[in-house]
Coordinates of C-alpha atoms in Angstrom, one line a residue:
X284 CA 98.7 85.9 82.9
X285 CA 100.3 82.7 84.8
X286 CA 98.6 79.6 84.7
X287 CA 99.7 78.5 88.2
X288 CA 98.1 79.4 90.9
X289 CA 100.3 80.1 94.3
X290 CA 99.0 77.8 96.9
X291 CA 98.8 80.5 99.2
X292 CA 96.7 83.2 96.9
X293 CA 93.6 81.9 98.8
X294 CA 95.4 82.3 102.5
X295 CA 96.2 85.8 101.1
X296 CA 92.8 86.5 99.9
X297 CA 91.3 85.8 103.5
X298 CA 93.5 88.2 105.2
X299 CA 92.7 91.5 102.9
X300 CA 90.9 94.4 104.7
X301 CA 88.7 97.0 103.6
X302 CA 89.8 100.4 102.8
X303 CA 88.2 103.7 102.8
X304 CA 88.6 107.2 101.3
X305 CA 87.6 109.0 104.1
X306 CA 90.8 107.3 106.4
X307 CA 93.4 107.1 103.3
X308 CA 95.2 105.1 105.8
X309 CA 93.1 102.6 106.2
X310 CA 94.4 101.9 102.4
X311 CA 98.0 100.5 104.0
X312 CA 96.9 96.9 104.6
X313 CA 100.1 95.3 104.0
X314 CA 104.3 96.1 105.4
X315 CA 106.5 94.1 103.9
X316 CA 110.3 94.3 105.7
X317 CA 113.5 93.2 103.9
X318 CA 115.4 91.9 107.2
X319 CA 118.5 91.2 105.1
X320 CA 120.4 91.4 102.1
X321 CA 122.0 87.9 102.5
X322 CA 120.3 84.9 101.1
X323 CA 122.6 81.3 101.4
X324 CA 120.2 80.2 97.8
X325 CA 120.3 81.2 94.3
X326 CA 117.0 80.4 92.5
X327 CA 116.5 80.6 89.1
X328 CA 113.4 82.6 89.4
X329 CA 115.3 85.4 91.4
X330 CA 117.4 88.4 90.4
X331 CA 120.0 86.7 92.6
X332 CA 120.6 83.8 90.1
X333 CA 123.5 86.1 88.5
X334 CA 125.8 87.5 90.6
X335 CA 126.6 90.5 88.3
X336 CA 122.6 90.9 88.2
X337 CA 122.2 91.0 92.3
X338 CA 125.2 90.4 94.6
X339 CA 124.4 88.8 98.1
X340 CA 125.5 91.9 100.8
X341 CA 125.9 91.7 104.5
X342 CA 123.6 94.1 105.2
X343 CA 120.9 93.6 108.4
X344 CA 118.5 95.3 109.5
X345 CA 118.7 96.9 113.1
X346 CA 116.9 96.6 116.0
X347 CA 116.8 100.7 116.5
X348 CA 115.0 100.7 112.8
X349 CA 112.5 97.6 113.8
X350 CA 111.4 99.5 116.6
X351 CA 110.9 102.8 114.5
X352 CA 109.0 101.3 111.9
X353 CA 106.5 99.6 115.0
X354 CA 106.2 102.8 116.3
X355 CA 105.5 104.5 113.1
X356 CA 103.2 102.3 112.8
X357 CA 101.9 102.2 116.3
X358 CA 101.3 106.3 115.7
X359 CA 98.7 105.9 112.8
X360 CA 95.3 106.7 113.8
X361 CA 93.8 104.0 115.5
X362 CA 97.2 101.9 115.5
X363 CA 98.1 99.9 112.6
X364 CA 96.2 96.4 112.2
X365 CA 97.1 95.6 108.6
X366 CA 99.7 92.3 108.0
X367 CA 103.3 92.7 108.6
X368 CA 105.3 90.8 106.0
X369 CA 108.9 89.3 107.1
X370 CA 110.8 88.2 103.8
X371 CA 111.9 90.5 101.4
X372 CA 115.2 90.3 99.3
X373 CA 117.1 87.9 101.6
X374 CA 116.6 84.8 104.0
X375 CA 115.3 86.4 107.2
X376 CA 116.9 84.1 109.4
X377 CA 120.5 85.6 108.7
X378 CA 119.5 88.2 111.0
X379 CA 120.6 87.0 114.1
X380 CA 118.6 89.7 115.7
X381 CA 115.3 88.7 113.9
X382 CA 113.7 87.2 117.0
X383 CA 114.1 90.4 118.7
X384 CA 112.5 92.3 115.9
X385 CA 109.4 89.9 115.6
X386 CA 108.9 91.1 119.3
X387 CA 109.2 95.0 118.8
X388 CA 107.0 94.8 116.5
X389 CA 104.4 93.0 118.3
X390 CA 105.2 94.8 121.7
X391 CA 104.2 97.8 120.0
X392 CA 101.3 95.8 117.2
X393 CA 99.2 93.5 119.5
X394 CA 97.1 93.1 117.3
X395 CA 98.5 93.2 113.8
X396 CA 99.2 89.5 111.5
X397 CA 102.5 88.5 111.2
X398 CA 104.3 86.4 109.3
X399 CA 107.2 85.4 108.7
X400 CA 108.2 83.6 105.2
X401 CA 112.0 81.4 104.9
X402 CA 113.7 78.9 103.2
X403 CA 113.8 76.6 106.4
X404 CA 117.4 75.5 106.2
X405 CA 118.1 77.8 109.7
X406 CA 114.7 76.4 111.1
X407 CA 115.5 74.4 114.2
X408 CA 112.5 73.2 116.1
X409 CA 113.7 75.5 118.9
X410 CA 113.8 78.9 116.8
X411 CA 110.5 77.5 115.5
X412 CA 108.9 78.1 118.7
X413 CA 111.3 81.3 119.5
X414 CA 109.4 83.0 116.5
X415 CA 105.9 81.6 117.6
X416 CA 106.2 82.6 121.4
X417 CA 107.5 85.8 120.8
X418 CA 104.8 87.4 118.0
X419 CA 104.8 85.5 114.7
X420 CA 101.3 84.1 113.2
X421 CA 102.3 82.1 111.0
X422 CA 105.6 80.2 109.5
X423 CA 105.2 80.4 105.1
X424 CA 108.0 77.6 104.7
X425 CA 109.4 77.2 101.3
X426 CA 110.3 74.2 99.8
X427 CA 112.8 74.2 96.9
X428 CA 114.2 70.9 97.3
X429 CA 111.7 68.4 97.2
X430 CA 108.9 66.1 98.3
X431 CA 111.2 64.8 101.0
X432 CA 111.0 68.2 102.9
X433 CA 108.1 67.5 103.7
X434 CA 107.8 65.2 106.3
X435 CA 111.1 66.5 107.7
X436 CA 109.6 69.6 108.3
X437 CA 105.9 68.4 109.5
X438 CA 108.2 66.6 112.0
X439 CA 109.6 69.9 113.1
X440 CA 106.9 71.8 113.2
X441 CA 105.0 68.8 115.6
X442 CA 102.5 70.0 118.0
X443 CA 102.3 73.4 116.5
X444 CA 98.6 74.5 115.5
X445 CA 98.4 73.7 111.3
X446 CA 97.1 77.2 111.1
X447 CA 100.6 78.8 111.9
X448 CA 102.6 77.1 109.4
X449 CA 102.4 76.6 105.5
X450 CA 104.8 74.6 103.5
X451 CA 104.8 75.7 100.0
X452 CA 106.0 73.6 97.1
X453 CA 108.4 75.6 94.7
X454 CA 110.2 72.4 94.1
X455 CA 107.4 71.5 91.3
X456 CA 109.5 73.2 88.0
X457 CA 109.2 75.4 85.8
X458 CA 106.2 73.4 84.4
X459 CA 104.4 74.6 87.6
X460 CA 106.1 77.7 87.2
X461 CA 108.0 76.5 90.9
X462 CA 104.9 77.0 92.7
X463 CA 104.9 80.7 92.7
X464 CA 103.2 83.4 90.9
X465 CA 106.1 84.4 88.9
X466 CA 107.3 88.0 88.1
X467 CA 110.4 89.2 86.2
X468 CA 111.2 91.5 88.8
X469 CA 111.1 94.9 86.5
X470 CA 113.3 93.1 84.2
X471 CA 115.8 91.4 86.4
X472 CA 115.1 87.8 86.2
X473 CA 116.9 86.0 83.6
X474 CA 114.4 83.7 82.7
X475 CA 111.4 85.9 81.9
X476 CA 114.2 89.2 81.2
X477 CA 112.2 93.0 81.1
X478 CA 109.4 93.5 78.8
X479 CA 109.7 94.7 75.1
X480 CA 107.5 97.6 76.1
X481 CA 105.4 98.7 79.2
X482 CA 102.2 96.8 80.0
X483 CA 99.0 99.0 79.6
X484 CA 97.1 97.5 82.9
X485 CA 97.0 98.4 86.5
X486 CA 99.0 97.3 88.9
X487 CA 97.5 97.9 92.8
X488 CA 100.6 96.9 94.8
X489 CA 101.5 100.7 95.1
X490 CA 98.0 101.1 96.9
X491 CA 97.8 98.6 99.6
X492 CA 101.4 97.9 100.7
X493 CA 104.5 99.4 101.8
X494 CA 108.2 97.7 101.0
X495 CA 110.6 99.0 103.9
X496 CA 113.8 98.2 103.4
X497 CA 117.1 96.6 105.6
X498 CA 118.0 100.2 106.4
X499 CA 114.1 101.5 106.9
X500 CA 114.2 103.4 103.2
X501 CA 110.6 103.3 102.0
X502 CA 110.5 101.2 98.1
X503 CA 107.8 101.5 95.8
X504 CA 107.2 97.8 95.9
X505 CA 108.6 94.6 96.6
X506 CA 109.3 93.7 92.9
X507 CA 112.2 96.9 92.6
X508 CA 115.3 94.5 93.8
X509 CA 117.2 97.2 91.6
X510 CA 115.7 100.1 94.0
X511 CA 115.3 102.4 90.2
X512 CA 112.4 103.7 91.3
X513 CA 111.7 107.5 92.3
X514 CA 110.6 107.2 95.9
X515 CA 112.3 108.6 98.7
X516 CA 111.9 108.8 102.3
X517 CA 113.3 106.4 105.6
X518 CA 111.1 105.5 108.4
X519 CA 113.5 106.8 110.8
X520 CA 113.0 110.5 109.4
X521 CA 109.7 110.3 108.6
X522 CA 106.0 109.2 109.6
X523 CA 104.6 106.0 107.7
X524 CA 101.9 108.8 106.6
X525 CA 104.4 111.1 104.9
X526 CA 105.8 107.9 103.6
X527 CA 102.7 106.5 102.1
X528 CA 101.4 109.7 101.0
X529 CA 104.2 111.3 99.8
X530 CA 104.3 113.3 95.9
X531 CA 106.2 110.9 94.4
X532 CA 104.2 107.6 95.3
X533 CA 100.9 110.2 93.9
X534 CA 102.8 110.2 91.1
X535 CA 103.2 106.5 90.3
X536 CA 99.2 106.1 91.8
X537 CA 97.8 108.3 89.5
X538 CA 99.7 106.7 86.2
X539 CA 98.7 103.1 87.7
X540 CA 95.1 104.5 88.1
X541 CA 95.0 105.2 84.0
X542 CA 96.8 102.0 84.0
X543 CA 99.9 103.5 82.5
X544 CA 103.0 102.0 83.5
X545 CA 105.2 104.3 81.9
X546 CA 107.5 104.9 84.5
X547 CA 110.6 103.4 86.2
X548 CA 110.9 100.4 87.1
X549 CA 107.0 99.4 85.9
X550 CA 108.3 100.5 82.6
X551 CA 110.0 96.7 82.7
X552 CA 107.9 94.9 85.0
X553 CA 105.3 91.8 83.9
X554 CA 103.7 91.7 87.6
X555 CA 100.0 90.7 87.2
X556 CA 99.3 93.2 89.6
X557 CA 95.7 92.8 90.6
X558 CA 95.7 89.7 92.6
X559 CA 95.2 91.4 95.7
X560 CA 94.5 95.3 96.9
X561 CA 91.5 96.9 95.0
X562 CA 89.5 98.1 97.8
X563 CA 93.1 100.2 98.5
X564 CA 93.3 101.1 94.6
X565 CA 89.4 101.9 94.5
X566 CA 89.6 104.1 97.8
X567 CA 93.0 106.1 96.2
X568 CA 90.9 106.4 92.9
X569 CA 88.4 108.5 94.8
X570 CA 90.4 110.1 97.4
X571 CA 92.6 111.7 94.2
X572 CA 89.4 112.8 92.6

């Protein structure tokens, strides 16, 4: 297990929901969306560090599959009021349309979290409050330069409530592991590479959150950059319940649960796993019983 601790784990901690058997939905707590395929950084703790490993695409996601995954999400029982995650593979403010899609999905969300996470180099003080005004929570800012971002960026960010921004620190080495919780990415990161053979632990990230990618196909999770896993399905075919509930993410459930990861791409991957989601993972243990 990493020795560093992400300076956010405890802001992610706060935000988890419950989960219950009886409303298997209530078990998707978390979306993440992959805006983009276009990042203007190669880190060393990302597949994108080789070319030949992950190459940097123009790909964007559309307004037309924004507003389907708000009003997939809008259609669950109750309406969705989980977090909505903006990152993904890419720098999210390549999208030149990813203003517009912050507000779809709060015209349709009211009341669901949502952040948005970036590198800050496109951050003007003016698209700062863009994102704010029009549905974002909070700002996760990340840092890979050093110190002296710091005060540039409290600077931007003056007058805004400390409570919708976070700067993190991954300028700190690989001493610090670059502030993050580091992952090889089922086996595509260069500097931690895929495992010599599968972990024998649980992993709940299956459980409590949904990876939609640029083009609205449903991933297993947000640590298959190589997209090997076994999961089909796109938001604008299907409901986020067929999605979520679907025989083939069963399938990868029920291994997890006997905390087998024996199949692709958790065959390769050295995610911790359990940081976050076992209400989800405890309510799906019962539900499949």
């Amino acid at each position: 297990m990493a020795s560093f601790v992400d300076p956010i784990f405890h802001h992610r901690k706060s935000l988890e929901s419950d989960a219950d058997a009886s409303n298997i939905l209530s078990t998707l707590t978390v979306i993440e969306l992959n805006p983009t395929e276009l990042c203007n950084r190669t880190c060393v703790f990302c597949p994108r560090a080789d070319p030949q490993v992950y190459k940097n695409r123009k790909r964007f996601m559309s307004l037309a599959t924004a507003e389907r995954i708000a009003e997939g999400l809008a259609e669950i029982n109750f309406g969705y009021r989980g977090q909505i995650s903006v990152s993904g593979f890419g720098e999210p403010l390549l999208n030149d349309d990813i203003v517009e899609i912050i507000a779809k999905l709060r015209r349709h969300l009211p009341g669901v979290y949502i952040e948005l996470i970036c590198n800050g180099d496109f951050l003007s003080v003016e698209l700062i409050r863009s994102l704010l005004n029009r549905g974002v929570n909070t700002i996760l800012v990340n840092l890979y330069d050093g110190a002296h971002q710091i005060a540039d960026f409290e600077e931007r960010f003056r007058g805004i409530p400390p409570a919708r921004y976070i700067l993190r620190h991954h300028y700190l080495g690989a001493e610090d592991s670059y502030g993050l919780t580091l992952n090889n990415r089922t086996g595509l990161v260069g500097i931690r590479g895929p495992l010599a053979k599968p972990a024998e632990r649980a992993c709940y990230v299956p459980f409590y959150k949904m990876m939609i990618d640029w083009n609205g196909n449903h991933l297993l999770c947000f640590n298959d950059w190589g997209r090997r896993a076994s999961v089909a399905g796109n938001v604008n075919e299907q409901s986020i319940r067929e999605l979520w509930l679907s025989p083939s993410m069963e399938a990868y459930r029920r291994e997890l649960l006997e905390e087998r990861r024996s199949l692709t791409p958790c065959n390769t991957c050295d995610v911790i796993g359990t940081l976050h989601g076992k209400a989800s993972y405890d309510a799906f243990k019962e539900y499949y019983e």
